[in-house]
Every structure is written in C-alpha cells, then in structure tokens.
Amino acid sequence: MLGSRVPGDEIHEELRLRLDTAIQMFDKSSILVLSGGFTNHSDKSEAQFMAEYCIKNGIPESTIYLEEKSLDTIGNGYFVRVLTDGIQGLTELAVVSSCYHMKRSEYIFKACFGNKYGLDFSNCSNFSRKTMAEEESMLLAEKFFEGIPAGDIESIGNRLFREHLMYQKK
C-alpha cells in the first residue's frame, strides 16, 4: 500500500480511498505493508498515519509492516523490496495506489522486484488526479532505471543513494 503526503494531522481523501481499497482486500492470511516515510510536517511517517487508520478499521496490528524510509514512489518500490525480502514465505504482492498513479507504480515495482514475486496491480482506488506531473514523473522513473536489469536491487540502491536528490546524504 503506497502512501501519500499528509499535509496536516489527518489523512486526506486520496489516502483514505487507497486505505479502504487495501482494507477491503485484506484477509486472515494477509499481511499489510504500508509504505511512506517522513514527508509530512509531523513527527509521524505516512506509514504511521496509515497504520492508525487500518487498526481503527479492524486490521490486526500484528499483520502490519511499516516501511518508513521512502520519500517518493521510487523509494516505495526499493524499500518495500528490501523489507519484503526479509519476510519468509512471501510469494505474491498486491500493490495498492490510486488508479491515476498505478501505471508508474507498476513500472517502478516491476523494475525493483523483477521476477522475485508475483505482482498484482489490479487494485486501485478511484481517485482522479491525472496531471502533467504524473507523465513527467514517469519519464524521470524511466530515466532512473535506465540500464539497470529488473530486480537488481543492489544497483537500484546504489543509484538511489548516489543520484536521487531525495536520498543523497546531506
């Protein structure tokens, strides 16, 4: 489940719709990976905001994993891959985001995961915000992954921390 910046003290409609989609999909054999770092003007990560909402809506806390290092969708893909590599028995992932954002999410997650897991991109929330920024962001993602074989998480991490402005050490 991909996060989204939370501008205040409560989640906004787009993030709530994404969460409702993930909650509807949840069953007893599921885990929920909530991905989103400290992008807010808050001491809570996007993932923490999402976890609170999920727990209030009946998801057992013991089934929730927080990924709190990502600052954008490329980071979501990379850090979720790193996190899920440590979860035994995991073979499939359903990626949840907003429908307008799913094409780029699919591209990024396929680049990060390669053939490691079965990936499902059929669950998205029907929040509409298609903008030129989404198309520009897709071009940036394609440029970021250029020359890196799908699933080569080591090369992705090296490029992320070396070249991506949001992840360079300051």
PDB file of C-alpha atoms in Angstrom, residues 94-159:
ATOM      1  CA  ALA A  94      -0.739  -6.775  -4.455  1.00  0.00           C
ATOM      2  CA  VAL A  95       0.271  -3.159  -4.930  1.00  0.00           C
ATOM      3  CA  VAL A  96      -2.415  -0.626  -3.973  1.00  0.00           C
ATOM      4  CA  SER A  97      -2.366   3.008  -5.040  1.00  0.00           C
ATOM      5  CA  SER A  98      -4.621   5.496  -6.791  1.00  0.00           C
ATOM      6  CA  CYS A  99      -5.669   4.453 -10.310  1.00  0.00           C
ATOM      7  CA  TYR A 100      -4.071   7.514 -11.966  1.00  0.00           C
ATOM      8  CA  HIS A 101      -0.772   6.564 -10.256  1.00  0.00           C
ATOM      9  CA  MET A 102      -0.825   2.838 -10.992  1.00  0.00           C
ATOM     10  CA  LYS A 103       0.960   2.870 -14.371  1.00  0.00           C
ATOM     11  CA  ARG A 104       4.059   4.465 -12.828  1.00  0.00           C
ATOM     12  CA  SER A 105       3.790   2.328  -9.684  1.00  0.00           C
ATOM     13  CA  GLU A 106       3.675  -0.808 -11.821  1.00  0.00           C
ATOM     14  CA  TYR A 107       6.710   0.266 -13.821  1.00  0.00           C
ATOM     15  CA  ILE A 108       8.714   1.035 -10.668  1.00  0.00           C
ATOM     16  CA  PHE A 109       7.725  -2.092  -8.737  1.00  0.00           C
ATOM     17  CA  LYS A 110       8.484  -4.346 -11.724  1.00  0.00           C
ATOM     18  CA  ALA A 111      11.887  -2.662 -12.015  1.00  0.00           C
ATOM     19  CA  CYS A 112      12.581  -3.202  -8.306  1.00  0.00           C
ATOM     20  CA  PHE A 113      11.166  -6.717  -7.947  1.00  0.00           C
ATOM     21  CA  GLY A 114      11.910  -8.307 -11.309  1.00  0.00           C
ATOM     22  CA  ASN A 115      10.595 -11.875 -11.151  1.00  0.00           C
ATOM     23  CA  LYS A 116      11.133 -12.253  -7.381  1.00  0.00           C
ATOM     24  CA  TYR A 117       7.394 -12.263  -6.552  1.00  0.00           C
ATOM     25  CA  GLY A 118       4.100 -12.372  -8.344  1.00  0.00           C
ATOM     26  CA  LEU A 119       2.899  -8.770  -8.548  1.00  0.00           C
ATOM     27  CA  ASP A 120      -0.749  -7.725  -8.845  1.00  0.00           C
ATOM     28  CA  PHE A 121      -1.591  -4.169  -9.908  1.00  0.00           C
ATOM     29  CA  SER A 122      -5.343  -4.617 -10.355  1.00  0.00           C
ATOM     30  CA  ASN A 123      -6.410  -2.929  -7.110  1.00  0.00           C
ATOM     31  CA  CYS A 124      -6.507   0.827  -7.154  1.00  0.00           C
ATOM     32  CA  SER A 125      -8.643   3.493  -5.574  1.00  0.00           C
ATOM     33  CA  ASN A 126     -10.770   5.545  -7.902  1.00  0.00           C
ATOM     34  CA  PHE A 127      -9.364   8.953  -7.053  1.00  0.00           C
ATOM     35  CA  SER A 128      -8.803  11.096 -10.122  1.00  0.00           C
ATOM     36  CA  ARG A 129      -5.868  13.481 -10.310  1.00  0.00           C
ATOM     37  CA  LYS A 130      -4.179  12.827 -13.645  1.00  0.00           C
ATOM     38  CA  THR A 131      -1.802  15.667 -14.275  1.00  0.00           C
ATOM     39  CA  MET A 132       1.174  16.531 -16.404  1.00  0.00           C
ATOM     40  CA  ALA A 133       3.281  15.939 -13.288  1.00  0.00           C
ATOM     41  CA  GLU A 134       2.401  12.225 -13.419  1.00  0.00           C
ATOM     42  CA  GLU A 135       3.639  11.984 -17.014  1.00  0.00           C
ATOM     43  CA  GLU A 136       6.811  13.899 -16.146  1.00  0.00           C
ATOM     44  CA  SER A 137       7.352  11.665 -13.119  1.00  0.00           C
ATOM     45  CA  MET A 138       7.056   8.582 -15.338  1.00  0.00           C
ATOM     46  CA  LEU A 139       9.772   9.937 -17.619  1.00  0.00           C
ATOM     47  CA  LEU A 140      12.006  10.557 -14.595  1.00  0.00           C
ATOM     48  CA  ALA A 141      11.378   6.998 -13.356  1.00  0.00           C
ATOM     49  CA  GLU A 142      12.287   5.561 -16.756  1.00  0.00           C
ATOM     50  CA  LYS A 143      15.483   7.601 -16.756  1.00  0.00           C
ATOM     51  CA  PHE A 144      16.298   6.500 -13.192  1.00  0.00           C
ATOM     52  CA  PHE A 145      16.047   2.770 -14.033  1.00  0.00           C
ATOM     53  CA  GLU A 146      17.740   3.062 -17.432  1.00  0.00           C
ATOM     54  CA  GLY A 147      20.440   0.395 -17.791  1.00  0.00           C
ATOM     55  CA  ILE A 148      19.559  -1.452 -14.577  1.00  0.00           C
ATOM     56  CA  PRO A 149      18.260  -5.014 -15.025  1.00  0.00           C
ATOM     57  CA  ALA A 150      14.826  -5.590 -13.445  1.00  0.00           C
ATOM     58  CA  GLY A 151      15.195  -6.867  -9.900  1.00  0.00           C
ATOM     59  CA  ASP A 152      18.840  -5.803  -9.459  1.00  0.00           C
ATOM     60  CA  ILE A 153      18.168  -4.324  -6.041  1.00  0.00           C
ATOM     61  CA  GLU A 154      21.853  -3.668  -5.311  1.00  0.00           C
ATOM     62  CA  SER A 155      22.282  -1.480  -8.411  1.00  0.00           C
ATOM     63  CA  ILE A 156      18.970   0.265  -7.701  1.00  0.00           C
ATOM     64  CA  GLY A 157      20.085   1.056  -4.143  1.00  0.00           C
ATOM     65  CA  ASN A 158      23.466   2.320  -5.331  1.00  0.00           C
ATOM     66  CA  ARG A 159      21.820   4.655  -7.839  1.00  0.00           C
TER      67      ARG A 159
END
